[in-house]
Every structure is written in C-alpha cells, then in structure tokens.
Amino acid sequence: MKVFIITPFPDVIHSFMQNSMIKKAQEHKIIDYKVLNLFDYADSPHCNIDDYPFGGGTGMVMKPEPIFRAFDEIKREFKSNLKNVIYPTPDGKVFNQH
C-alpha cells in the first residue's frame, strides 16, 4: 500500500513512522509512504501556506493552492490508478470505526 501524507511538518511524520508499528509494516513491505512538505508547494517569495480569513475573525485559514499542487503531484504519480483519498475537512463526515 502506498500512502502519501501532505503536511507542513514532515519531521513529525517521519519520526512517527520510524517509531511506531508502521515501521514494522514498512520492513515487511506492507506499506510504503511518501511525505510531501506543504511549504514546497507554496507561492514564492514568502512560501505562505495560510492566510487570514476573509470577512474577518481570528485565526488563520489554510490556502487551498498549495494543497491542490501537492495533490496534483500525487495524481501524476498514480496516473489513473488512484484508489482512495482521505481528506479530512472541518465540515466533513465524522471518520470513526462504526
């Protein structure tokens, strides 16, 4: 199984993958993963991946463009053989074991 992870914190993901049960799965060739650093897909010159919300309010909102660019790279690698995508969103269906 090939897993792609898009994140602004690739070191955290690598650390988890090397210090968990996932490492055993990698050693047995059950899972293969690739981490895409979201900052690599951000616009230059500042490489921002977030921005202030339109309409005001506190906090920051993720920009969609870097996510789309990273996902386009994944689609190119898989060509037309992309099986499942898990894309968590705040307004999506609750993801649980039931």
mmCIF file of C-alpha atoms in Angstrom:
data_model
loop_
_atom_site.group_PDB
_atom_site.id
_atom_site.type_symbol
_atom_site.label_atom_id
_atom_site.label_comp_id
_atom_site.label_asym_id
_atom_site.label_seq_id
_atom_site.Cartn_x
_atom_site.Cartn_y
_atom_site.Cartn_z
ATOM 1 C CA MET A 1 0.000 0.000 0.000
ATOM 2 C CA LYS A 2 1.355 3.403 -0.981
ATOM 3 C CA VAL A 3 0.463 6.287 1.351
ATOM 4 C CA PHE A 4 1.087 9.957 0.664
ATOM 5 C CA ILE A 5 0.960 12.441 3.522
ATOM 6 C CA ILE A 6 0.738 16.168 2.841
ATOM 7 C CA THR A 7 1.919 18.173 5.848
ATOM 8 C CA PRO A 8 3.723 21.362 6.853
ATOM 9 C CA PHE A 9 5.573 19.272 9.486
ATOM 10 C CA PRO A 10 7.363 16.412 7.668
ATOM 11 C CA ASP A 11 9.812 15.763 10.525
ATOM 12 C CA VAL A 12 6.931 14.932 12.863
ATOM 13 C CA ILE A 13 5.552 12.405 10.372
ATOM 14 C CA HIS A 14 8.965 10.810 9.742
ATOM 15 C CA SER A 15 9.530 10.494 13.487
ATOM 16 C CA PHE A 16 6.155 8.825 13.964
ATOM 17 C CA MET A 17 6.714 6.447 11.055
ATOM 18 C CA GLN A 18 10.113 5.367 12.369
ATOM 19 C CA ASN A 19 8.975 4.899 15.970
ATOM 20 C CA SER A 20 5.669 3.084 15.669
ATOM 21 C CA MET A 21 4.125 -0.127 14.369
ATOM 22 C CA ILE A 22 4.238 1.453 10.924
ATOM 23 C CA LYS A 23 7.986 0.794 10.833
ATOM 24 C CA LYS A 24 7.378 -2.967 11.088
ATOM 25 C CA ALA A 25 4.866 -2.726 8.247
ATOM 26 C CA GLN A 26 7.479 -0.899 6.161
ATOM 27 C CA GLU A 27 10.104 -3.545 6.907
ATOM 28 C CA HIS A 28 7.684 -6.246 5.729
ATOM 29 C CA LYS A 29 6.818 -4.230 2.583
ATOM 30 C CA ILE A 30 3.185 -3.882 3.641
ATOM 31 C CA ILE A 31 3.191 -0.097 3.493
ATOM 32 C CA ASP A 32 5.265 2.473 1.679
ATOM 33 C CA TYR A 33 4.853 6.151 2.443
ATOM 34 C CA LYS A 34 5.947 9.449 0.984
ATOM 35 C CA VAL A 35 5.735 12.740 2.847
ATOM 36 C CA LEU A 36 5.104 15.913 0.858
ATOM 37 C CA ASN A 37 6.169 19.131 2.567
ATOM 38 C CA LEU A 38 3.354 21.627 2.043
ATOM 39 C CA PHE A 39 5.819 24.529 2.013
ATOM 40 C CA ASP A 40 7.379 23.093 -1.173
ATOM 41 C CA TYR A 41 4.107 23.827 -2.981
ATOM 42 C CA ALA A 42 3.535 27.339 -1.617
ATOM 43 C CA ASP A 43 3.831 30.515 -3.678
ATOM 44 C CA SER A 44 7.140 32.347 -3.627
ATOM 45 C CA PRO A 45 8.657 34.589 -2.327
ATOM 46 C CA HIS A 46 7.253 34.099 1.197
ATOM 47 C CA CYS A 47 6.008 30.494 0.906
ATOM 48 C CA ASN A 48 2.899 31.133 2.996
ATOM 49 C CA ILE A 49 0.518 28.205 3.319
ATOM 50 C CA ASP A 50 -2.074 30.074 5.378
ATOM 51 C CA ASP A 51 -3.777 33.451 5.367
ATOM 52 C CA TYR A 52 -6.217 35.496 7.395
ATOM 53 C CA PRO A 53 -9.886 34.532 6.981
ATOM 54 C CA PHE A 54 -11.905 36.622 4.564
ATOM 55 C CA GLY A 55 -14.602 38.534 6.361
ATOM 56 C CA GLY A 56 -12.522 38.994 9.487
ATOM 57 C CA GLY A 57 -12.244 36.929 12.584
ATOM 58 C CA THR A 58 -9.352 35.467 14.476
ATOM 59 C CA GLY A 59 -7.004 32.694 13.455
ATOM 60 C CA MET A 60 -5.630 31.582 10.137
ATOM 61 C CA VAL A 61 -7.030 29.538 7.255
ATOM 62 C CA MET A 62 -5.084 27.107 5.079
ATOM 63 C CA LYS A 63 -4.644 28.269 1.489
ATOM 64 C CA PRO A 64 -6.066 25.717 -0.944
ATOM 65 C CA GLU A 65 -3.499 26.273 -3.731
ATOM 66 C CA PRO A 66 -0.523 24.526 -2.048
ATOM 67 C CA ILE A 67 -2.745 21.570 -1.143
ATOM 68 C CA PHE A 68 -4.030 21.314 -4.731
ATOM 69 C CA ARG A 69 -0.469 21.441 -6.121
ATOM 70 C CA ALA A 70 0.694 18.681 -3.784
ATOM 71 C CA PHE A 71 -2.340 16.570 -4.646
ATOM 72 C CA ASP A 72 -1.682 17.118 -8.372
ATOM 73 C CA GLU A 73 1.783 15.626 -7.874
ATOM 74 C CA ILE A 74 0.233 12.587 -6.207
ATOM 75 C CA LYS A 75 -2.233 12.184 -9.085
ATOM 76 C CA ARG A 76 0.630 12.390 -11.614
ATOM 77 C CA GLU A 77 2.493 9.629 -9.806
ATOM 78 C CA PHE A 78 -0.554 7.360 -9.732
ATOM 79 C CA LYS A 79 -1.787 8.378 -13.182
ATOM 80 C CA SER A 80 -5.335 6.993 -13.382
ATOM 81 C CA ASN A 81 -4.811 4.316 -10.734
ATOM 82 C CA LEU A 82 -5.652 6.454 -7.670
ATOM 83 C CA LYS A 83 -7.815 4.322 -5.376
ATOM 84 C CA ASN A 84 -8.803 6.115 -2.157
ATOM 85 C CA VAL A 85 -8.281 9.592 -0.813
ATOM 86 C CA ILE A 86 -8.785 10.540 2.825
ATOM 87 C CA TYR A 87 -9.035 14.302 3.046
ATOM 88 C CA PRO A 88 -10.141 15.488 6.489
ATOM 89 C CA THR A 89 -12.113 18.720 6.491
ATOM 90 C CA PRO A 90 -13.850 20.575 9.303
ATOM 91 C CA ASP A 91 -17.235 20.203 7.609
ATOM 92 C CA GLY A 92 -16.841 16.582 6.518
ATOM 93 C CA LYS A 93 -18.444 13.394 7.780
ATOM 94 C CA VAL A 94 -17.121 12.114 11.125
ATOM 95 C CA PHE A 95 -14.447 9.462 10.499
ATOM 96 C CA ASN A 96 -14.711 6.658 13.065
ATOM 97 C CA GLN A 97 -14.769 2.878 13.264
ATOM 98 C CA HIS A 98 -18.555 2.496 13.208
#
